[in-house]
PDB file of C-alpha atoms in Angstrom:
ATOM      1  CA  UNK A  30       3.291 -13.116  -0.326  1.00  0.00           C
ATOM      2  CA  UNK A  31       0.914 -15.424  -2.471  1.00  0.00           C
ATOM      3  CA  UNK A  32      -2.745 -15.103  -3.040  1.00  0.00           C
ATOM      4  CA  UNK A  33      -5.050 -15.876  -0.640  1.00  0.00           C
ATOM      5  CA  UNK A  34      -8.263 -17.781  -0.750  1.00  0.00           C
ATOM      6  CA  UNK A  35      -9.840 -14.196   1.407  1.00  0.00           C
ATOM      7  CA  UNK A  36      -9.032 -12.161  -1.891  1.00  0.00           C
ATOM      8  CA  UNK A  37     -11.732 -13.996  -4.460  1.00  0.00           C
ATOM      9  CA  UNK A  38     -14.058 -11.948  -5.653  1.00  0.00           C
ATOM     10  CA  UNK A  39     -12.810  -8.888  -4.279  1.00  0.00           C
ATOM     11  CA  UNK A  40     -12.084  -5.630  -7.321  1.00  0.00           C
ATOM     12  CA  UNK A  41      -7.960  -5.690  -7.677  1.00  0.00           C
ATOM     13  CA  UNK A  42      -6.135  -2.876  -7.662  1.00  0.00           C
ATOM     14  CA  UNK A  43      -2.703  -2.356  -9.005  1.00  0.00           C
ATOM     15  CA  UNK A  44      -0.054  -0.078  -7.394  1.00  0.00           C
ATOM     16  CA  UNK A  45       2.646   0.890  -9.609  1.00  0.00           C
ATOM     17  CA  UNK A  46       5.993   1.400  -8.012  1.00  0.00           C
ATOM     18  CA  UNK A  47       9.660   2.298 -10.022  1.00  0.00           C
ATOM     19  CA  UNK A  48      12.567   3.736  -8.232  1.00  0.00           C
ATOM     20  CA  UNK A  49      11.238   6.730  -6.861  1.00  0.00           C
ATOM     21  CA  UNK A  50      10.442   8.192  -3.673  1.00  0.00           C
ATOM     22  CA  UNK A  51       6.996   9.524  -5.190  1.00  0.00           C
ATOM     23  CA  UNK A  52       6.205   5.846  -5.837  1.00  0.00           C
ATOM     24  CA  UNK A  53       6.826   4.447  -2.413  1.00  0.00           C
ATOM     25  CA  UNK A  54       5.604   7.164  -0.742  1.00  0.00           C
ATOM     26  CA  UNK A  55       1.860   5.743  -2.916  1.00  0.00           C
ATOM     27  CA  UNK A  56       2.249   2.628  -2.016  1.00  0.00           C
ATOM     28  CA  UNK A  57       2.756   3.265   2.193  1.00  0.00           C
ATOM     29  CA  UNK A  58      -0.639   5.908   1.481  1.00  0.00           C
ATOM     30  CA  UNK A  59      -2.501   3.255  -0.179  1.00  0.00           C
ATOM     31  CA  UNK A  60      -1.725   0.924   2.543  1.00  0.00           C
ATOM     32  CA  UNK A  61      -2.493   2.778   5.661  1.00  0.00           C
ATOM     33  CA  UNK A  62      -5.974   3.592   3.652  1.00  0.00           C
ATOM     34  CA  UNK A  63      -6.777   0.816   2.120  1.00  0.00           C
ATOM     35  CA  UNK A  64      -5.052  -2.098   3.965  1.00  0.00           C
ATOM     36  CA  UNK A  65      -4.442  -1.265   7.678  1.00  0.00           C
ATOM     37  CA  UNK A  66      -6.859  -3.382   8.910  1.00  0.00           C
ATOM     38  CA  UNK A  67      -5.835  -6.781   8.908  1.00  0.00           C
ATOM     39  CA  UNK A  68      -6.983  -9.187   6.508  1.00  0.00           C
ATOM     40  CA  UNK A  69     -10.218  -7.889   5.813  1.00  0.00           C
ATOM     41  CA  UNK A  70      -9.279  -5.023   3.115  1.00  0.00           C
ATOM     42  CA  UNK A  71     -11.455  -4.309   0.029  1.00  0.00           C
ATOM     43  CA  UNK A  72      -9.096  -4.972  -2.575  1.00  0.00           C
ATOM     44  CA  UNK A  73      -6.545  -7.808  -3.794  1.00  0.00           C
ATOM     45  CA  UNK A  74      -3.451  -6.207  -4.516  1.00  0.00           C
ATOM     46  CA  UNK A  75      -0.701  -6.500  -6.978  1.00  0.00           C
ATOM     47  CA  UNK A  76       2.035  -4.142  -6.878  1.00  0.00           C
ATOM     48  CA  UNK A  77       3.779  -3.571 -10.810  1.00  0.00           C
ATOM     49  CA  UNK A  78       6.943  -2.200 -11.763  1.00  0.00           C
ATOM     50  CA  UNK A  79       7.663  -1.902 -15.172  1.00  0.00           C
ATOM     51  CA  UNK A  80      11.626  -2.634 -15.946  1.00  0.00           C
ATOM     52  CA  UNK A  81      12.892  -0.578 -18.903  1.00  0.00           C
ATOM     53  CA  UNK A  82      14.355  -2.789 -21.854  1.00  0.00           C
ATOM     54  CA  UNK A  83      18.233  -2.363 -22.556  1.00  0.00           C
ATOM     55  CA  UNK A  84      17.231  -1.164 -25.857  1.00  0.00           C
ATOM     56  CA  UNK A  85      14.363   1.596 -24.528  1.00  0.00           C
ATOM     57  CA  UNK A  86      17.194   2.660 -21.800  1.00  0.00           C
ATOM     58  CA  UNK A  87      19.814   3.493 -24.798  1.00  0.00           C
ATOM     59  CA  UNK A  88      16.971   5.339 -27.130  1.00  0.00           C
ATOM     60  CA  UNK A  89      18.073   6.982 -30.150  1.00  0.00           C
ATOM     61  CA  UNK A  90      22.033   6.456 -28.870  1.00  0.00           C
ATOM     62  CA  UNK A  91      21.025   2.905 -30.865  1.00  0.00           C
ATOM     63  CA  UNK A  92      23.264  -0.537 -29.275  1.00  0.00           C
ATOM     64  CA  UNK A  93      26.536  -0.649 -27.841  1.00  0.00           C
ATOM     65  CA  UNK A  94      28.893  -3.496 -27.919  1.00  0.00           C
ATOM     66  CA  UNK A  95      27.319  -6.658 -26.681  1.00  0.00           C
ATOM     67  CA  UNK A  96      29.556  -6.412 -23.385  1.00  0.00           C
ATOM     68  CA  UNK A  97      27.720  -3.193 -22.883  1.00  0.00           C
ATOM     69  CA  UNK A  98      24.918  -4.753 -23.500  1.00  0.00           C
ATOM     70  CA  UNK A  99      24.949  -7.423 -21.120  1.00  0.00           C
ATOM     71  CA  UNK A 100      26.429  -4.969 -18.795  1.00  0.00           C
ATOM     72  CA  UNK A 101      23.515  -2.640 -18.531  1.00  0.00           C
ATOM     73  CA  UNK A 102      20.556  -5.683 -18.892  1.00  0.00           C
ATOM     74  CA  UNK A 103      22.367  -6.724 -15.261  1.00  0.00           C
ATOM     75  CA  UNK A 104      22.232  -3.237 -13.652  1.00  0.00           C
ATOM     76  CA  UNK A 105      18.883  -2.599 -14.876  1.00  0.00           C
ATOM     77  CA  UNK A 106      18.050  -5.852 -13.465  1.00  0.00           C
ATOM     78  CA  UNK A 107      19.593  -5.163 -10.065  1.00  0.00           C
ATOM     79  CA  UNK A 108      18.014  -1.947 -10.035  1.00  0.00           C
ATOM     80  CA  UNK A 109      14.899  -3.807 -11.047  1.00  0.00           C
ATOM     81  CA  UNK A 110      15.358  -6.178  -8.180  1.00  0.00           C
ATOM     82  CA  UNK A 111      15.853  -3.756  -5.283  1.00  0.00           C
ATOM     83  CA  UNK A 112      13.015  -1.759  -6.052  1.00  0.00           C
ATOM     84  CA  UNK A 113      10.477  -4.780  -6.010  1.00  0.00           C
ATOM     85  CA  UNK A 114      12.239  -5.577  -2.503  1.00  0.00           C
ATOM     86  CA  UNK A 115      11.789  -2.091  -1.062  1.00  0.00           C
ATOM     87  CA  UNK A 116       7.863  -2.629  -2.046  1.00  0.00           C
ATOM     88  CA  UNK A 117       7.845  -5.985  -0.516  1.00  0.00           C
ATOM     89  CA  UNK A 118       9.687  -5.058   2.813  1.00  0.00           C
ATOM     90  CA  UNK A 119       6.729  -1.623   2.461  1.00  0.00           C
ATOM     91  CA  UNK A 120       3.904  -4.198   2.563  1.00  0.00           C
ATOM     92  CA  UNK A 121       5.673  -6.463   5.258  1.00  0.00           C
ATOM     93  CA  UNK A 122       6.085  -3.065   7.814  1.00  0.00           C
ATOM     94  CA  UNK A 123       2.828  -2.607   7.225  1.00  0.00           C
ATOM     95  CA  UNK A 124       1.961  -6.163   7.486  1.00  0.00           C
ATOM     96  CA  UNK A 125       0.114  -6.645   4.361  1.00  0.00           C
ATOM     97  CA  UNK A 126       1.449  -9.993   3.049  1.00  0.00           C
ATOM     98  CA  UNK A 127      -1.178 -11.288   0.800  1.00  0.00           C
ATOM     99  CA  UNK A 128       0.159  -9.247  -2.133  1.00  0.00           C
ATOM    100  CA  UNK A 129       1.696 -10.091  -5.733  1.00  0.00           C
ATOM    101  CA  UNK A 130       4.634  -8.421  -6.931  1.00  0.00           C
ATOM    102  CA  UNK A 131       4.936  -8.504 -11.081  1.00  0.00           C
ATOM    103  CA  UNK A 132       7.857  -6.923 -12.935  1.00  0.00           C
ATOM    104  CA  UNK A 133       6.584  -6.454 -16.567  1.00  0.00           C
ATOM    105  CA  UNK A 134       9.460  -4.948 -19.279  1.00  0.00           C
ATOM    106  CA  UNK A 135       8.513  -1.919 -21.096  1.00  0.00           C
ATOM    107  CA  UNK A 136       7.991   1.099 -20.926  1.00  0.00           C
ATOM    108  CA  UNK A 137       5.399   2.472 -18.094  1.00  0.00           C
ATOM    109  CA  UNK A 138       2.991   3.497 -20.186  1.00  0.00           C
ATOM    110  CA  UNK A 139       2.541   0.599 -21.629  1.00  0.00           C
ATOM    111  CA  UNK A 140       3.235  -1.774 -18.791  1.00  0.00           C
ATOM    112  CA  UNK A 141       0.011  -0.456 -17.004  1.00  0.00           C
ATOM    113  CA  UNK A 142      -2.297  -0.373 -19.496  1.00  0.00           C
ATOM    114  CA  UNK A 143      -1.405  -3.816 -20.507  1.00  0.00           C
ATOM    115  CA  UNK A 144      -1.307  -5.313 -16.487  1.00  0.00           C
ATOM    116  CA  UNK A 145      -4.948  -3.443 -16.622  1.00  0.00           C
ATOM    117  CA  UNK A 146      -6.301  -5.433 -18.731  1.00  0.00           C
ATOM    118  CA  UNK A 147      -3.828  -8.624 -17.934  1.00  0.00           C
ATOM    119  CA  UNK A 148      -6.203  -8.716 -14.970  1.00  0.00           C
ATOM    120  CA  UNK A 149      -8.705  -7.106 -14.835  1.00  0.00           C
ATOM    121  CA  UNK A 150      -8.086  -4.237 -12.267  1.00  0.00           C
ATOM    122  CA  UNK A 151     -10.575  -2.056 -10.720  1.00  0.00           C
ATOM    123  CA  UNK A 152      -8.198   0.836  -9.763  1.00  0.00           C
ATOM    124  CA  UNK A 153      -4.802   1.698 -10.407  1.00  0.00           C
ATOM    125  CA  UNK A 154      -2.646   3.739  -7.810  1.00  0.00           C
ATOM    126  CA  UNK A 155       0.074   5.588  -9.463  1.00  0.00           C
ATOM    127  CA  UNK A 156       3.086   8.212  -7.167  1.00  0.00           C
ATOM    128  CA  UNK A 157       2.628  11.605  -8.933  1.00  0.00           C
ATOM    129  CA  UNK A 158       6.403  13.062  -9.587  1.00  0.00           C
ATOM    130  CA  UNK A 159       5.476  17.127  -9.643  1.00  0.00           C
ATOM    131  CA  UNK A 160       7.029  17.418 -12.445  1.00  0.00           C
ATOM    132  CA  UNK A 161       6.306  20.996 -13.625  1.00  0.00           C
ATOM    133  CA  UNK A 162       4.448  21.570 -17.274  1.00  0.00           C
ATOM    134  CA  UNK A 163       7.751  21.917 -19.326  1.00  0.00           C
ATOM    135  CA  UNK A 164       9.213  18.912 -17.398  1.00  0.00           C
ATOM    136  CA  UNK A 165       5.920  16.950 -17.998  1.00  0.00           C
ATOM    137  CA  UNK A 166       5.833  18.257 -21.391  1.00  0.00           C
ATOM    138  CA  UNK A 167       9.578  16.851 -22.283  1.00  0.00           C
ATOM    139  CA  UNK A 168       9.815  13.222 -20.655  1.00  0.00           C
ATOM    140  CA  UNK A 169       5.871  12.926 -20.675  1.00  0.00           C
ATOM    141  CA  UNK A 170       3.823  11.727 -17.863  1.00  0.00           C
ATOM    142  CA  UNK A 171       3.169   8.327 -16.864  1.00  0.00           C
ATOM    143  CA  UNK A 172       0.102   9.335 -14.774  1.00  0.00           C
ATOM    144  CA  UNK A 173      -1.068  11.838 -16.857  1.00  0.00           C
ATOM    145  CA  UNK A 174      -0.990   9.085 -19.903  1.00  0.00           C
ATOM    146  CA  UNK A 175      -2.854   6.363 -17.495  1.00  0.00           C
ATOM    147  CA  UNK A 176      -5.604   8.950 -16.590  1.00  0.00           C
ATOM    148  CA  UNK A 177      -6.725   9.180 -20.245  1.00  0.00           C
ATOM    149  CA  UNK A 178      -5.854   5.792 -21.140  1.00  0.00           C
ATOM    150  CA  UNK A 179      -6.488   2.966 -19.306  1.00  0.00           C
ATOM    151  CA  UNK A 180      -9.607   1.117 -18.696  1.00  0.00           C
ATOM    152  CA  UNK A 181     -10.208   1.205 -15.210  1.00  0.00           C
ATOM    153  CA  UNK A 182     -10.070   4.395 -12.336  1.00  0.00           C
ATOM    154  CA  UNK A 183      -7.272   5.763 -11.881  1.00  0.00           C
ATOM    155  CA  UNK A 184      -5.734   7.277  -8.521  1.00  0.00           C
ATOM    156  CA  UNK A 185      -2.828   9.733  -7.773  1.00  0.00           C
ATOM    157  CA  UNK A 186      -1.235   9.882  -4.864  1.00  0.00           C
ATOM    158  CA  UNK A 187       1.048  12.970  -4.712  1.00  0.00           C
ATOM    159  CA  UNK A 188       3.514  13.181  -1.799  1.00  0.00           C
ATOM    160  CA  UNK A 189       2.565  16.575   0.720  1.00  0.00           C
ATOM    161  CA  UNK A 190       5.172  18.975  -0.166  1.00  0.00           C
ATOM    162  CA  UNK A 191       7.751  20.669   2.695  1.00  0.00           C
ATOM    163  CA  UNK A 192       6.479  24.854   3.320  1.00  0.00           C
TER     164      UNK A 192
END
């Protein structure tokens, strides 16, 4: 999955993707609408997942022993692994294969607003969670925080919900 000579001068759009079925779910919408046919799509694409630090995962609990330590930076790097290879066997079903996939450490926020402007995107394609207001309230909003925040368009895909 390298870039391709067909993608120059095209607008790039980032897809974010973490571990969640909201996220996947945006990246298989965004590729039956915006990639499904063939090589001649609108966009370059680069999907972005943004890996938590060890210290961000332990918050105000402050740092464990440095076993611990090394303990969780592997599982959060395994974790970190399979979820950039569920997005690159996504694009392969769908047989997109001239995509990036960047892992960026930080917290999501951040990571997107900073691989905005990292290069240049056009649109960024985030899952929507449905968290409800207190929810969204609590642990914040990644979406909602990109919407106001970054410096490009910003679309959100939310997953149809089961009657």
């Amino acid at each position: 999955m390298a870039e391709g000579s067909e993608n120059k001068g095209k607008p790039l759009m980032l897809v974010a993707v973490d571990d969640s079925e909201h996220s996947f779910y945006a990246l298989e919408w965004t590729l039956d609408h915006f990639f499904a046919h063939g090589t001649n799509h609108p966009f370059k694409l680069i999907v972005i997942h943004a890996r938590a630090s060890p210290s961000s995962a332990l918050g105000v609990a402050g740092f464990g022993s440095v076993d611990f330590m090394t303990s969780l930076e592997a599982d959060m790097k395994k974790s970190s692994s399979k979820t950039v290879q569920k997005a690159k066997d996504i694009c392969t079903s769908k047989k997109v294969e001239d995509v990036e996939v960047e892992v960026m450490e930080g917290d999501p926020r951040n990571v997107m607003n900073d691989a905005v402007e990292k290069h240049h995107a056009s649109l960024l394609v985030l899952g929507s969670h449905g968290y409800g207001l207190v929810k969204r309230a609590v642990l914040g909003s990644v979406s909602d925080y990109c919407a106001h925040h970054v410096k490009c368009s910003v679309m959100i895909v939310k997953k149809p919900t089961k009657h």
